mmCIF file of C-alpha atoms in Angstrom:
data_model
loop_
_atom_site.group_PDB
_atom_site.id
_atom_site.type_symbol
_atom_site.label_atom_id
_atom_site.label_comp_id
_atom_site.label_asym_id
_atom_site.label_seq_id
_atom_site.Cartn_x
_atom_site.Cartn_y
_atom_site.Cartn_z
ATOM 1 C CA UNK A 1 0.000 0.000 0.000
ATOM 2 C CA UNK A 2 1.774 3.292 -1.095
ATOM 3 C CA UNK A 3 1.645 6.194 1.178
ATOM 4 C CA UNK A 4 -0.343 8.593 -0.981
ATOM 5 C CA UNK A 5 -2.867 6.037 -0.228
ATOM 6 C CA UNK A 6 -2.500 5.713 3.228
ATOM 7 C CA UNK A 7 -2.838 9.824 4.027
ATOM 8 C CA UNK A 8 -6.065 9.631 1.605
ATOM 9 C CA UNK A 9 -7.611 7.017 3.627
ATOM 10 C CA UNK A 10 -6.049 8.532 7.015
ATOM 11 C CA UNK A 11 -7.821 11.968 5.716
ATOM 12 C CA UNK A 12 -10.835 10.152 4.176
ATOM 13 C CA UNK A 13 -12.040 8.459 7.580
ATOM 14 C CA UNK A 14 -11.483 11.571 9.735
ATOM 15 C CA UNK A 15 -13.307 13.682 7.195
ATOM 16 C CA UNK A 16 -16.359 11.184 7.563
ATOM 17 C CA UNK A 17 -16.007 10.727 11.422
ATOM 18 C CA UNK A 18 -16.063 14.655 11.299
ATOM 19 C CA UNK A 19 -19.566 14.619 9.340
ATOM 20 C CA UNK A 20 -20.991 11.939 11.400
ATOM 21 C CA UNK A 21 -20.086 13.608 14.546
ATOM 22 C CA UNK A 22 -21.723 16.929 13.089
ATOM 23 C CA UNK A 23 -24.881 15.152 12.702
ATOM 24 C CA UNK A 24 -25.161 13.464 15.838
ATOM 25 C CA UNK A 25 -23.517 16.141 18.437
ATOM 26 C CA UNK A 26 -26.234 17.654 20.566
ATOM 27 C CA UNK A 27 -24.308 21.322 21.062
ATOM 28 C CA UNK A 28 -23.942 23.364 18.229
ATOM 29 C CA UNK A 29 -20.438 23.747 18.921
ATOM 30 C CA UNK A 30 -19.284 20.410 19.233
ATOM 31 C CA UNK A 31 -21.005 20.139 16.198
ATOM 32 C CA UNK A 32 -18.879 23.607 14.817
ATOM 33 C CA UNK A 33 -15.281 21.413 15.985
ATOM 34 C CA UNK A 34 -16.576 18.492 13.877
ATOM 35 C CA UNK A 35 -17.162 20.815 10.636
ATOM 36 C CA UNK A 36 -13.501 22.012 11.500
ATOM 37 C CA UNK A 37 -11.740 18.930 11.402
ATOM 38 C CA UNK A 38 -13.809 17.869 7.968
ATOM 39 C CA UNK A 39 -12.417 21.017 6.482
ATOM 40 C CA UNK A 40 -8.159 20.536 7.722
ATOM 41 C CA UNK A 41 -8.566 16.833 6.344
ATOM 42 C CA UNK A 42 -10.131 18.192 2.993
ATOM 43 C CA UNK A 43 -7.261 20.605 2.984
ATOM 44 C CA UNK A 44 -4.909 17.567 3.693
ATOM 45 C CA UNK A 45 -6.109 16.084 0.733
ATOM 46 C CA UNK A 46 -6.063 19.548 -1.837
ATOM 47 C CA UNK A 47 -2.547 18.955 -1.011
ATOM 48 C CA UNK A 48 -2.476 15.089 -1.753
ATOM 49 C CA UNK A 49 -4.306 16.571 -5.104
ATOM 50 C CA UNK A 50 -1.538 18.790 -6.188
ATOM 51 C CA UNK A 51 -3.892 21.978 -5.184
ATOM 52 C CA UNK A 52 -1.753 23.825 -2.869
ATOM 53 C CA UNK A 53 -3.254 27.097 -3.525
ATOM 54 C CA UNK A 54 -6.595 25.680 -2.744
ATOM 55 C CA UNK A 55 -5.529 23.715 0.253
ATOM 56 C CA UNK A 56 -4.333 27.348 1.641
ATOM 57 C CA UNK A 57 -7.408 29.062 1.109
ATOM 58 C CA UNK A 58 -9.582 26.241 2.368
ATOM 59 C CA UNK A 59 -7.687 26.744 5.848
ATOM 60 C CA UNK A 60 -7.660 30.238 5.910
ATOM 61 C CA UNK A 61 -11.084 31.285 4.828
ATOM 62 C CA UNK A 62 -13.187 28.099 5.850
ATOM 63 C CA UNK A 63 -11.177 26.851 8.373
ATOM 64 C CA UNK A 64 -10.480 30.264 9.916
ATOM 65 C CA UNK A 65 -13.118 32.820 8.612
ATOM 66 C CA UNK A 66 -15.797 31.140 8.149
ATOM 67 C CA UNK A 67 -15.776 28.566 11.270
ATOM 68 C CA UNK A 68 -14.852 31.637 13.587
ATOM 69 C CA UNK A 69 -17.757 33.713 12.559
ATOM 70 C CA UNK A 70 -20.278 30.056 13.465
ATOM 71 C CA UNK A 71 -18.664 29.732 16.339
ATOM 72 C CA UNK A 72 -18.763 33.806 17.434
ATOM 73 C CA UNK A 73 -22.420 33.532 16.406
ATOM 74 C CA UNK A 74 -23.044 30.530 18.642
ATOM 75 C CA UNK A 75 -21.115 32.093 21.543
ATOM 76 C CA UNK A 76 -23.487 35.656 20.784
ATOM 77 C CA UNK A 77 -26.878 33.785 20.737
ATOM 78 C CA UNK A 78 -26.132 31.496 23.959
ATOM 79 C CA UNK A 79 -27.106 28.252 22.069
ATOM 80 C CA UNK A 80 -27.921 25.280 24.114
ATOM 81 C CA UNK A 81 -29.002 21.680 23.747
ATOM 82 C CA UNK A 82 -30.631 21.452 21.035
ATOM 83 C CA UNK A 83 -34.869 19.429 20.876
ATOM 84 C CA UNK A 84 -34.701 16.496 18.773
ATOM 85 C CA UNK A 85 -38.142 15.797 17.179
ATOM 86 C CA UNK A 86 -39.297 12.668 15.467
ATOM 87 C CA UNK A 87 -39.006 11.571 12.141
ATOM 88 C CA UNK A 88 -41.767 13.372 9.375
ATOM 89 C CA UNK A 89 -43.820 11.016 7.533
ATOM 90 C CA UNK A 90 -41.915 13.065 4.221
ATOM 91 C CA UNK A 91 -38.544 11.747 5.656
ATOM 92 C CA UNK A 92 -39.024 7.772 6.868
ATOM 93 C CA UNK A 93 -41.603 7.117 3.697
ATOM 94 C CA UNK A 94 -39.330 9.535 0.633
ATOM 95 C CA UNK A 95 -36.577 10.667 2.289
ATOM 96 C CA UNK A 96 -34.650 6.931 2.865
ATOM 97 C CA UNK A 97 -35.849 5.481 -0.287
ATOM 98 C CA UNK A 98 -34.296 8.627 -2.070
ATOM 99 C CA UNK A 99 -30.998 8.621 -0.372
ATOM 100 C CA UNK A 100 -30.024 4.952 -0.656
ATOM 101 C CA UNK A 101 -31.362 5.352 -4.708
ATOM 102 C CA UNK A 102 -29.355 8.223 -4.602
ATOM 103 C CA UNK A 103 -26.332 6.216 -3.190
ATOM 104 C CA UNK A 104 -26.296 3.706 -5.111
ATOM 105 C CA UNK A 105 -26.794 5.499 -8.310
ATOM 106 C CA UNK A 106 -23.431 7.628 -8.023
ATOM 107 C CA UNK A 107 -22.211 3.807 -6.742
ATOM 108 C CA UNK A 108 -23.250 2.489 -10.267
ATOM 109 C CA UNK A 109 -21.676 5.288 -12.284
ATOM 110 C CA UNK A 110 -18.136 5.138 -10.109
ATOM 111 C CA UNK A 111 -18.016 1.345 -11.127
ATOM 112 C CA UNK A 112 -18.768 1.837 -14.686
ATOM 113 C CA UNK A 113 -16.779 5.113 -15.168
ATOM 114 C CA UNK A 114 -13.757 3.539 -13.289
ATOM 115 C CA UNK A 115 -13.806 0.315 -15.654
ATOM 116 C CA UNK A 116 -13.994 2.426 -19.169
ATOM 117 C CA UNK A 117 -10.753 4.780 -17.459
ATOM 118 C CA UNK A 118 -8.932 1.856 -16.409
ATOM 119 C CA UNK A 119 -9.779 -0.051 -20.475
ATOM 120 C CA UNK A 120 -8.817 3.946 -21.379
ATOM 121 C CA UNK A 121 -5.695 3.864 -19.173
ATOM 122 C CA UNK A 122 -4.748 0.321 -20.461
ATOM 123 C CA UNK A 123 -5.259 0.907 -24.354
ATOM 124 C CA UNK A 124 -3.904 4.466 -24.773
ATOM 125 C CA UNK A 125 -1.281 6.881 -23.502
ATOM 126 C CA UNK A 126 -2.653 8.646 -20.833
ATOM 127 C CA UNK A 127 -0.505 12.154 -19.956
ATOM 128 C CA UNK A 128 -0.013 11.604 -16.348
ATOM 129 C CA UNK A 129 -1.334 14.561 -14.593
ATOM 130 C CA UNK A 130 1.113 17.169 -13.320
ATOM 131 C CA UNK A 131 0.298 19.722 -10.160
ATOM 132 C CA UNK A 132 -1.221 22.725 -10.912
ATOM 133 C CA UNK A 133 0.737 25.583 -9.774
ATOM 134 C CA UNK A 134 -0.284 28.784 -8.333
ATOM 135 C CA UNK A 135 1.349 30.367 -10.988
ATOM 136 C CA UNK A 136 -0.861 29.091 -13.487
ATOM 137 C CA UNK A 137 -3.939 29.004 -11.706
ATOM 138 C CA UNK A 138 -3.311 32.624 -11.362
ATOM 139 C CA UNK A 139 -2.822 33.075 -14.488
ATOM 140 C CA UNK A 140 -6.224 31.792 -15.691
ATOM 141 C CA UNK A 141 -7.487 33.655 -12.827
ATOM 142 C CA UNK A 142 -7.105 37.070 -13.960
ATOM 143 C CA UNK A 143 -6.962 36.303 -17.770
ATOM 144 C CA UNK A 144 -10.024 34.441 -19.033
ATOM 145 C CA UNK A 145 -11.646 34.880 -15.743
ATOM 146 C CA UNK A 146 -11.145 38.255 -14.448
ATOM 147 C CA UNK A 147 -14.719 39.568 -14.910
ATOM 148 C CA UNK A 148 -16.102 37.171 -12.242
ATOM 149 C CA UNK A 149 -13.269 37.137 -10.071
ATOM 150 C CA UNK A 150 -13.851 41.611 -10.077
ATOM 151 C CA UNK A 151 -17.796 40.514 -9.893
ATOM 152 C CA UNK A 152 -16.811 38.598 -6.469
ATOM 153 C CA UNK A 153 -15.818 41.880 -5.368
ATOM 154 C CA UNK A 154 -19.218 43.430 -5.622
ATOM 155 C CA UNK A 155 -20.592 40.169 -4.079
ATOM 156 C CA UNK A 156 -18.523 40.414 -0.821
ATOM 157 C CA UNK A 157 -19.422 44.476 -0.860
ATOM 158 C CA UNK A 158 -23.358 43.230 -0.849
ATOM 159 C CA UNK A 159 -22.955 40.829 1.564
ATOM 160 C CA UNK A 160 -21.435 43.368 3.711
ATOM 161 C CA UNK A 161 -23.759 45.650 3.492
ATOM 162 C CA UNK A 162 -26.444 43.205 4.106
ATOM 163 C CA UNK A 163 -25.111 41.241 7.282
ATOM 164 C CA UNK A 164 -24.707 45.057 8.497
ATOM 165 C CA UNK A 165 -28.111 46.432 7.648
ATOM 166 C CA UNK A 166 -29.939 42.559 9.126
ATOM 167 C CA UNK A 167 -27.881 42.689 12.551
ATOM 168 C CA UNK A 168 -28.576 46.140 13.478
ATOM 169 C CA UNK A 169 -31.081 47.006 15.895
ATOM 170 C CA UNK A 170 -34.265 48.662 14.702
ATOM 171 C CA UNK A 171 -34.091 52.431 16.051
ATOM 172 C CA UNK B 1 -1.798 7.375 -7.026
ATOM 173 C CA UNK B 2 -5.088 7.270 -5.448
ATOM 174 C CA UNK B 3 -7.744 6.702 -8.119
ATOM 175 C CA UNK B 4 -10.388 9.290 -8.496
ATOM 176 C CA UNK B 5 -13.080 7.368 -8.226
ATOM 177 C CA UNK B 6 -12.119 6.838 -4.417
ATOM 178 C CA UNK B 7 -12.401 10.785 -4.140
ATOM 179 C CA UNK B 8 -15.648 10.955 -5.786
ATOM 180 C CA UNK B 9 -17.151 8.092 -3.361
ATOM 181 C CA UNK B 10 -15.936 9.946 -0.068
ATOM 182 C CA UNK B 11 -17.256 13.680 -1.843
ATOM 183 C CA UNK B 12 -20.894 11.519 -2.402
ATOM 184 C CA UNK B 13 -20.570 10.503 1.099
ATOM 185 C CA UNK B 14 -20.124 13.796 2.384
ATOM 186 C CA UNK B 15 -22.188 15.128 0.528
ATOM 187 C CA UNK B 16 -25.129 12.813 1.506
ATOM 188 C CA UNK B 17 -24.069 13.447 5.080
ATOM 189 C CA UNK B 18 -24.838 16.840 4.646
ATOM 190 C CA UNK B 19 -28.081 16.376 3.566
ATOM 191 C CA UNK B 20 -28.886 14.203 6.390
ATOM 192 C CA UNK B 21 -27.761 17.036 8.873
ATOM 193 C CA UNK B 22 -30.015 19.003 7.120
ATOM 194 C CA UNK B 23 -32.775 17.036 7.033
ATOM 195 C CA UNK B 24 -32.435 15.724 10.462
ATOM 196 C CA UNK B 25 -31.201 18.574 12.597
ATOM 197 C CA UNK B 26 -33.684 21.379 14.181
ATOM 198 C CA UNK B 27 -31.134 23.561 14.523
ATOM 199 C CA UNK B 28 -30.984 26.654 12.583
ATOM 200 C CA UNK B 29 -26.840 27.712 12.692
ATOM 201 C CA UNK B 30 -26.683 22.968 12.650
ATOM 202 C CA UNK B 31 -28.288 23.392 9.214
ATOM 203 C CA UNK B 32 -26.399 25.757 8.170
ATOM 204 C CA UNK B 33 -23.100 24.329 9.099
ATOM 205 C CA UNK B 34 -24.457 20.995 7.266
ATOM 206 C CA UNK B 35 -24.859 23.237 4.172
ATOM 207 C CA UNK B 36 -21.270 24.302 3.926
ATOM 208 C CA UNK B 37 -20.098 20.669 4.285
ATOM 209 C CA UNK B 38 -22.094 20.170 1.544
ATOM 210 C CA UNK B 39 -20.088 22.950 -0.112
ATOM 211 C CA UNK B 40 -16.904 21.292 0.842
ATOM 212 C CA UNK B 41 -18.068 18.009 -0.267
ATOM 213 C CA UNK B 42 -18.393 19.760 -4.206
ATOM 214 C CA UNK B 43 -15.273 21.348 -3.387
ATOM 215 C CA UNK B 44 -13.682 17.563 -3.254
ATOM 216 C CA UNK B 45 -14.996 16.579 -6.382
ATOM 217 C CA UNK B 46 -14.208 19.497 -8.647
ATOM 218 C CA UNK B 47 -10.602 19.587 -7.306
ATOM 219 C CA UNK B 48 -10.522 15.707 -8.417
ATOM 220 C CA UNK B 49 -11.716 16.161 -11.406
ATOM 221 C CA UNK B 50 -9.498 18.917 -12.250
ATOM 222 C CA UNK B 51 -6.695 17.423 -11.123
ATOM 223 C CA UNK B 52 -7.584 13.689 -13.523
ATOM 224 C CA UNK B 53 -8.674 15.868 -16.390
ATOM 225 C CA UNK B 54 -5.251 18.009 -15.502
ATOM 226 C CA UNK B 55 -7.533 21.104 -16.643
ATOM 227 C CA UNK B 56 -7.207 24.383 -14.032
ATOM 228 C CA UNK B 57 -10.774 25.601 -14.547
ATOM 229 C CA UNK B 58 -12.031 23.170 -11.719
ATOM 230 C CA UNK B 59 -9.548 24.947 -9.193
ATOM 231 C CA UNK B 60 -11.125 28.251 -10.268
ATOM 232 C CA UNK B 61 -14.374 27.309 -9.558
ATOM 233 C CA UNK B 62 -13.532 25.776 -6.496
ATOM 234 C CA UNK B 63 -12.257 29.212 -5.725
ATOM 235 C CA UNK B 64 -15.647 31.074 -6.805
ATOM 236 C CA UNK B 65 -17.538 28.418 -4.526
ATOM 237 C CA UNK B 66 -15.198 29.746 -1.352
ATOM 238 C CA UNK B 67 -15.737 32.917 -2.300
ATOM 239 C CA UNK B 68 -19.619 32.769 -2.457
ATOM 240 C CA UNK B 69 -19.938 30.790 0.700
ATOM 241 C CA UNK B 70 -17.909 33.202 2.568
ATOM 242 C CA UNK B 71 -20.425 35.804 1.457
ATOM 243 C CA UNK B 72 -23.503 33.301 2.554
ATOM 244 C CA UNK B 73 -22.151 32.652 5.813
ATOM 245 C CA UNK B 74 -22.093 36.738 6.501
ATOM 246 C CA UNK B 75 -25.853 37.573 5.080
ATOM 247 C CA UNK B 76 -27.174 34.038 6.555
ATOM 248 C CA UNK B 77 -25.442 33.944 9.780
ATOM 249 C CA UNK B 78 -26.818 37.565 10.254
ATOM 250 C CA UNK B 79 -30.355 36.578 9.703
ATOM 251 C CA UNK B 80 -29.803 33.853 11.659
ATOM 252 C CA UNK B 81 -29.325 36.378 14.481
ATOM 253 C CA UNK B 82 -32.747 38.566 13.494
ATOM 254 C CA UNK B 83 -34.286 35.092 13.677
ATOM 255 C CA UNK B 84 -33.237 34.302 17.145
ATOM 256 C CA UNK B 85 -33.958 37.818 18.123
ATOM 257 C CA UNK B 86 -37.166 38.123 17.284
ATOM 258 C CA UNK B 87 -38.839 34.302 18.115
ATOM 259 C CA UNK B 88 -36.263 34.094 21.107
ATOM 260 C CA UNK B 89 -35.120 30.458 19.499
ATOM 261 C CA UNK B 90 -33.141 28.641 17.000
ATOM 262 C CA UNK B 91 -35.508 25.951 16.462
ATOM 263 C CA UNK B 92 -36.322 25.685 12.910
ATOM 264 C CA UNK B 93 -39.849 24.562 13.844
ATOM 265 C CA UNK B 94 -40.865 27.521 15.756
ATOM 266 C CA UNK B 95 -40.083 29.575 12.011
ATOM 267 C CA UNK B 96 -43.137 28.074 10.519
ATOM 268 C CA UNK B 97 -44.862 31.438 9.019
ATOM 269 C CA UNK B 98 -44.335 30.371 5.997
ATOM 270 C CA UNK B 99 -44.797 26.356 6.168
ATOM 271 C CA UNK B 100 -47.415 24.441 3.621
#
């Protein structure tokens, strides 16, 4: 077993325990540390991916923006225990059917997609794929996609505007 | 190498985790939080894909989605907060003004 392997499925387990512990934490902060650890093994494997750029960004603004601001808003509004409540008739009658159809459609595709790549992989010359550098991701960043990455900019000035105009108090 | 079919199994895992939480949990900032590992979860597959097609575009987008989620977590988290001000809970079942 190579080690490239080994970190995926290291990364891979946590990243699941993570999501499982999310769902089934009672506090809304344990449930916050879960969503943290998902994101640092999903930046573990950006990195495994060649994505180093990405893996950066993932930690900084998930990781650190994004999961500081939950956890600042669950420290402002005091939240407890949370009520469970049973199942709706929606969920245990649609909802279960649904997701294991849904499950084991992607399963379906991954087999048959995975056999035609490997026949692919066997028949022809396959480039093997090389990391994508920040240099060139940059690169495509501001050249063919510079109008929405100056559009973001308009996005995040919205956003501010709105958080600020929905958390103030009404004079 | 790992294959990428194993990274598209654990993103369609996450991902369906994610909709469990959000299904399942009452509350209001739990939901949210399972909507951004749904986020994450696409995040996983386009960088896989972009890295096994060796094409950057993926990586951009995967950039975009930060981007935009950053900006969702600022508008919703703040109307999470009107929410809890003005029905003095985060249960999503005491929002029901607008439920069928």
């Amino acid at each position: 077993m190579s080690v490239p392997l080994l970190v995926f499925i290291a990364c891979g387990a946590l990243a699941i325990l993570g999501a499982i512990g999310l769902i089934l934490a009672r506090e809304p902060v344990h449930s916050a540390l879960s969503l943290i650890l998902v994101m640092i093994a999903l930046a573990v494997l950006y990195l495994l991916l060649g994505a180093a750029f990405i893996a950066a960004i993932q930690i900084l603004v998930y990781g650190g923006a994004i999961m500081v601001l939950f956890v600042f808003v669950i420290m402002l509004l005091n939240a407890g225990e949370e009520v469970r409540t049973n199942l709706s008739h929606l969920a245990r009658w649609a909802g279960i059917p649904l997701a294991v159809f849904f499950l084991l459609e992607v399963a379906y595709s991954m087999v048959r997609e995975y056999g035609s790549r490997a026949a692919m992989a066997a028949g022809g010359s396959a480039a093997a794929p090389v990391p994508a550098s920040t240099t060139e991701l940059s690169l495509k960043l501001f050249t063919d996609f510079v109008l929405p990455f100056e559009l973001t900019s308009i996005l995040i000035l919205i956003a501010v505007l709105g958080a600020i105009v929905l958390a103030k108090k009404e004079s | 190498m790992v294959p990428i079919s194993y990274y598209i199994i654990l993103s369609a895992v996450l991902f369906g985790l994610g909709v469990i939480g959000f299904v399942f949990k009452r509350n209001i900032i739990t939901i949210f939080m399972s909507i951004e590992l749904m986020l994450n979860a696409v995040n996983l597959a386009f960088v896989a894909f972009s890295r096994e097609f060796n094409q950057l575009d993926g990586l951009v987008f995967v950039f975009f989605v930060i981007v935009v989620a950053a900006a969702e977590a600022a508008v919703g988290l703040a109307i999470v907060m009107v929410i809890a001000r003005n029905r003095k809970s985060l249960n999503v079942e005491d929002v029901n003004l607008l439920k069928f």
